mmCIF file of C-alpha atoms in Angstrom:
data_model
loop_
_atom_site.group_PDB
_atom_site.id
_atom_site.type_symbol
_atom_site.label_atom_id
_atom_site.label_comp_id
_atom_site.label_asym_id
_atom_site.label_seq_id
_atom_site.Cartn_x
_atom_site.Cartn_y
_atom_site.Cartn_z
ATOM 1 C CA VAL A 1 -0.072 0.155 0.083
ATOM 2 C CA SER A 2 2.770 2.526 0.854
ATOM 3 C CA HIS A 3 5.582 1.005 -1.052
ATOM 4 C CA LYS A 4 7.879 1.952 1.976
ATOM 5 C CA VAL A 5 10.991 -0.338 2.163
ATOM 6 C CA TYR A 6 12.882 -1.047 5.249
ATOM 7 C CA VAL A 7 16.274 -2.579 5.153
ATOM 8 C CA GLY A 8 18.319 -4.365 7.948
ATOM 9 C CA PHE A 9 21.661 -6.212 7.842
ATOM 10 C CA GLN A 10 22.491 -9.501 9.553
ATOM 11 C CA GLN A 11 25.750 -10.972 9.859
ATOM 12 C CA SER A 12 24.335 -14.559 10.377
ATOM 13 C CA THR A 13 21.214 -16.459 9.643
ATOM 14 C CA GLY A 14 20.794 -17.353 13.427
ATOM 15 C CA ALA A 15 17.264 -17.108 14.802
ATOM 16 C CA THR A 16 18.428 -14.636 17.624
ATOM 17 C CA GLU A 17 19.807 -12.050 15.069
ATOM 18 C CA THR A 18 16.688 -12.544 13.123
ATOM 19 C CA VAL A 19 14.348 -11.744 15.855
ATOM 20 C CA VAL A 20 16.561 -8.762 16.685
ATOM 21 C CA SER A 21 15.985 -7.598 13.228
ATOM 22 C CA LYS A 22 12.220 -8.244 13.469
ATOM 23 C CA HIS A 23 12.292 -6.047 16.461
ATOM 24 C CA GLU A 24 13.983 -3.218 14.725
ATOM 25 C CA VAL A 25 11.343 -3.325 11.838
ATOM 26 C CA GLU A 26 8.794 -3.336 14.528
ATOM 27 C CA ILE A 27 10.220 -0.229 16.218
ATOM 28 C CA ASP A 28 10.298 1.619 12.983
ATOM 29 C CA ALA A 29 6.778 0.872 12.206
ATOM 30 C CA LYS A 30 5.558 1.602 15.694
ATOM 31 C CA SER A 31 7.441 5.053 15.390
ATOM 32 C CA CYS A 32 4.964 5.683 12.703
ATOM 33 C CA GLY A 33 1.864 4.640 14.466
ATOM 34 C CA VAL A 34 1.850 1.228 12.523
ATOM 35 C CA ASP A 35 1.315 -2.268 14.132
ATOM 36 C CA LEU A 36 2.595 -5.201 12.311
ATOM 37 C CA LYS A 37 0.224 -8.037 12.170
ATOM 38 C CA SER A 38 1.579 -10.404 9.584
ATOM 39 C CA PHE A 39 4.599 -11.232 7.543
ATOM 40 C CA ARG A 40 5.256 -13.200 4.354
ATOM 41 C CA ALA A 41 8.733 -14.923 4.024
ATOM 42 C CA ASP A 42 10.499 -17.848 2.503
ATOM 43 C CA ASN A 43 11.268 -20.725 4.730
ATOM 44 C CA GLY A 44 14.816 -20.012 5.686
ATOM 45 C CA ILE A 45 15.747 -18.085 8.666
ATOM 46 C CA PHE A 46 12.131 -17.471 9.667
ATOM 47 C CA LYS A 47 11.241 -20.966 10.653
ATOM 48 C CA PRO A 48 13.159 -21.384 14.062
ATOM 49 C CA GLU A 49 11.063 -21.834 17.139
ATOM 50 C CA GLU A 50 12.495 -18.489 18.835
ATOM 51 C CA PHE A 51 11.105 -16.513 15.886
ATOM 52 C CA ARG A 52 7.711 -18.471 16.009
ATOM 53 C CA ILE A 53 7.446 -17.643 19.809
ATOM 54 C CA ASP A 54 8.295 -13.942 19.396
ATOM 55 C CA LEU A 55 5.421 -14.027 16.716
ATOM 56 C CA ASP A 56 2.972 -15.725 19.070
ATOM 57 C CA ASP A 57 3.869 -13.292 21.769
ATOM 58 C CA LYS A 58 2.888 -10.365 19.723
ATOM 59 C CA ASP A 59 -0.210 -12.247 18.263
ATOM 60 C CA GLN A 60 1.287 -12.012 14.795
ATOM 61 C CA ARG A 61 1.117 -14.199 11.788
ATOM 62 C CA ILE A 62 3.599 -15.614 9.051
ATOM 63 C CA ALA A 63 2.887 -17.080 5.598
ATOM 64 C CA PHE A 64 5.514 -19.007 4.006
ATOM 65 C CA CYS A 65 6.321 -19.270 0.429
ATOM 66 C CA GLY A 66 7.012 -22.707 -1.121
ATOM 67 C CA VAL A 67 10.436 -24.055 -1.450
ATOM 68 C CA GLY A 68 11.685 -22.368 -4.714
ATOM 69 C CA ALA A 69 8.420 -20.608 -5.231
ATOM 70 C CA HIS A 70 9.828 -17.044 -5.565
ATOM 71 C CA HIS A 71 6.925 -15.983 -7.544
ATOM 72 C CA GLN A 72 4.660 -16.444 -4.364
ATOM 73 C CA ASN A 73 6.564 -13.512 -2.842
ATOM 74 C CA GLY A 74 7.064 -11.661 -6.275
ATOM 75 C CA VAL A 75 6.833 -8.085 -4.786
ATOM 76 C CA GLY A 76 9.632 -8.736 -2.174
ATOM 77 C CA GLU A 77 11.903 -10.571 -4.587
ATOM 78 C CA ARG A 78 11.168 -7.804 -7.171
ATOM 79 C CA HIS A 79 12.239 -5.227 -4.557
ATOM 80 C CA ILE A 80 15.268 -6.976 -3.637
ATOM 81 C CA ARG A 81 16.516 -7.297 -7.255
ATOM 82 C CA THR A 82 15.782 -3.512 -7.819
ATOM 83 C CA PHE A 83 17.675 -2.389 -4.678
ATOM 84 C CA VAL A 84 20.639 -4.697 -5.423
ATOM 85 C CA GLU A 85 20.909 -3.267 -9.069
ATOM 86 C CA LYS A 86 20.508 0.203 -8.073
ATOM 87 C CA ALA A 87 22.932 -0.018 -5.222
ATOM 88 C CA ARG A 88 25.308 -1.766 -7.767
ATOM 89 C CA THR A 89 25.136 1.237 -10.168
ATOM 90 C CA VAL A 90 25.669 3.848 -7.680
ATOM 91 C CA LEU A 91 28.533 2.081 -5.973
ATOM 92 C CA LEU A 92 30.399 1.284 -9.192
ATOM 93 C CA ASN A 93 29.801 4.872 -10.252
ATOM 94 C CA ALA A 94 31.309 6.364 -7.098
ATOM 95 C CA HIS A 95 33.989 3.973 -7.271
ATOM 96 C CA ALA A 96 34.812 4.751 -10.970
ATOM 97 C CA ARG A 97 34.995 8.369 -9.957
ATOM 98 C CA TRP A 98 36.882 7.974 -6.841
ATOM 99 C CA PRO A 99 38.586 4.699 -6.940
ATOM 100 C CA ASP A 100 41.134 5.419 -4.045
ATOM 101 C CA LYS A 101 38.475 6.397 -1.743
ATOM 102 C CA ILE A 102 35.540 4.120 -2.414
ATOM 103 C CA ASP A 103 35.932 0.693 -1.698
ATOM 104 C CA LEU A 104 33.293 -2.139 -2.935
ATOM 105 C CA GLU A 105 32.954 -2.975 0.747
ATOM 106 C CA LEU A 106 30.701 -0.207 1.030
ATOM 107 C CA TRP A 107 27.850 -1.987 -0.527
ATOM 108 C CA THR A 108 25.785 -1.915 2.523
ATOM 109 C CA PHE A 109 25.714 1.927 2.587
ATOM 110 C CA ALA A 110 24.872 1.903 -1.068
ATOM 111 C CA ILE A 111 21.720 -0.275 -0.379
ATOM 112 C CA ARG A 112 20.898 2.055 2.455
ATOM 113 C CA HIS A 113 21.258 5.107 0.048
ATOM 114 C CA VAL A 114 18.957 3.868 -2.566
ATOM 115 C CA VAL A 115 16.182 2.714 -0.037
ATOM 116 C CA ASN A 116 16.472 6.233 1.330
ATOM 117 C CA GLN A 117 15.913 7.661 -1.950
ATOM 118 C CA TRP A 118 13.141 5.380 -2.759
ATOM 119 C CA ASN A 119 11.206 6.045 0.525
ATOM 120 C CA ASN A 120 11.669 9.717 0.057
ATOM 121 C CA THR A 121 10.870 10.220 -3.751
ATOM 122 C CA PRO A 122 7.185 11.009 -4.751
ATOM 123 C CA ARG A 123 5.646 8.323 -6.852
ATOM 124 C CA ALA A 124 2.720 8.783 -9.468
ATOM 125 C CA ASP A 125 1.138 5.621 -8.146
ATOM 126 C CA LEU A 126 0.829 7.207 -4.683
ATOM 127 C CA ASN A 127 -0.728 10.434 -5.730
ATOM 128 C CA TYR A 128 2.632 11.960 -5.820
ATOM 129 C CA GLN A 129 3.321 11.162 -2.177
ATOM 130 C CA ILE A 130 6.473 9.638 -0.966
ATOM 131 C CA PRO A 131 6.254 6.129 0.434
ATOM 132 C CA ASP A 132 7.261 7.598 4.085
ATOM 133 C CA GLU A 133 4.509 10.048 3.764
ATOM 134 C CA ARG A 134 1.994 7.281 2.930
ATOM 135 C CA PHE A 135 3.247 4.974 5.536
ATOM 136 C CA ASN A 136 3.435 7.432 8.277
ATOM 137 C CA ARG A 137 0.062 8.922 7.227
ATOM 138 C CA ILE A 138 1.330 12.508 6.905
ATOM 139 C CA LYS A 139 -0.490 14.864 4.485
ATOM 140 C CA GLN A 140 1.679 16.207 1.515
ATOM 141 C CA GLY A 141 1.351 19.636 2.700
ATOM 142 C CA ASN A 142 3.215 18.916 5.982
ATOM 143 C CA VAL A 143 6.360 18.396 4.146
ATOM 144 C CA ASN A 144 8.601 21.394 2.792
ATOM 145 C CA ARG A 145 9.500 19.812 -0.554
ATOM 146 C CA LYS A 146 12.565 22.356 -1.157
ATOM 147 C CA ARG A 147 13.949 21.420 2.205
ATOM 148 C CA HIS A 148 13.168 17.785 1.873
ATOM 149 C CA PHE A 149 15.462 17.292 -1.104
ATOM 150 C CA GLN A 150 18.294 19.524 0.019
ATOM 151 C CA ASN A 151 19.946 16.466 1.757
ATOM 152 C CA PHE A 152 19.734 14.345 -1.449
ATOM 153 C CA HIS A 153 23.448 14.005 -2.911
ATOM 154 C CA PRO A 154 25.032 11.502 -5.103
ATOM 155 C CA PHE A 155 26.418 8.404 -3.357
ATOM 156 C CA GLY A 156 30.023 8.536 -2.879
ATOM 157 C CA CYS A 157 30.539 12.161 -3.614
ATOM 158 C CA PRO A 158 33.146 14.301 -1.822
ATOM 159 C CA VAL A 159 31.896 16.330 1.345
ATOM 160 C CA TYR A 160 33.806 18.802 3.296
ATOM 161 C CA VAL A 161 33.361 18.323 7.059
ATOM 162 C CA LEU A 162 34.273 21.329 9.370
ATOM 163 C CA GLU A 163 37.198 20.612 11.476
ATOM 164 C CA GLU A 164 36.119 19.952 15.086
ATOM 165 C CA ASP A 165 37.941 22.754 16.830
ATOM 166 C CA LEU A 166 35.814 25.169 14.609
ATOM 167 C CA GLN A 167 32.771 23.626 15.754
ATOM 168 C CA GLY A 168 33.257 25.238 19.104
ATOM 169 C CA ASN A 169 34.738 28.501 19.987
ATOM 170 C CA VAL A 170 38.468 27.530 19.732
ATOM 171 C CA LYS A 171 40.765 29.735 17.808
ATOM 172 C CA HIS A 172 41.932 28.358 14.551
ATOM 173 C CA PRO A 173 45.130 29.220 12.886
ATOM 174 C CA LYS A 174 44.422 31.318 9.618
ATOM 175 C CA TRP A 175 46.417 29.001 7.191
ATOM 176 C CA LYS A 176 45.198 25.844 8.547
ATOM 177 C CA PRO A 177 42.783 23.953 6.544
ATOM 178 C CA ARG A 178 39.187 24.637 8.074
ATOM 179 C CA THR A 179 37.670 21.208 6.581
ATOM 180 C CA LYS A 180 38.510 17.825 5.877
ATOM 181 C CA VAL A 181 37.127 15.849 2.942
ATOM 182 C CA GLY A 182 35.088 12.910 3.475
ATOM 183 C CA VAL A 183 32.675 10.587 1.311
ATOM 184 C CA TYR A 184 28.794 11.059 1.369
ATOM 185 C CA LEU A 185 27.213 7.739 2.116
ATOM 186 C CA VAL A 186 23.587 8.143 3.169
ATOM 187 C CA SER A 187 21.637 10.965 4.753
ATOM 188 C CA THR A 188 20.392 10.310 8.121
ATOM 189 C CA ASN A 189 17.819 13.009 8.223
ATOM 190 C CA HIS A 190 15.193 10.854 6.580
#
């Protein structure tokens, strides 16, 4: 309905880490006033007893796709493909432009970047609302569009960060650089 996407990364396929990831999604949804009642998943990491107990404790349901039946969760599978392809594109573009600073190990940041763009870009099928607005049930008029897009920058572009001593009231030598160069990974303001 909203087309909002939430991405979380795990280092293992263990039940404990999967339950922690589920809780992160629930916290994000709850902060928007949304209670998650059901899930659709492949069998894999969502089958363990620990995960099922957590579902039962919260009166939630889960529907599993058949083995090898990715078409049963076509929307989810298509989103995975879309975000991996977009992340690959922005990461390889940034690496081509700044190869000594952009490491291909930054793929998780690239995925977060494209998901952030997705969730904060108006969509015709949502009546030109952004997925975050629809999910959060915010009216379009409540979002300052010009300010909203000021934080969108190309993934991996150089950014200039004010030196720490200038952020306070400490005197700074006149000929010393006032900034250091960093790499833009993803906005945390959205």
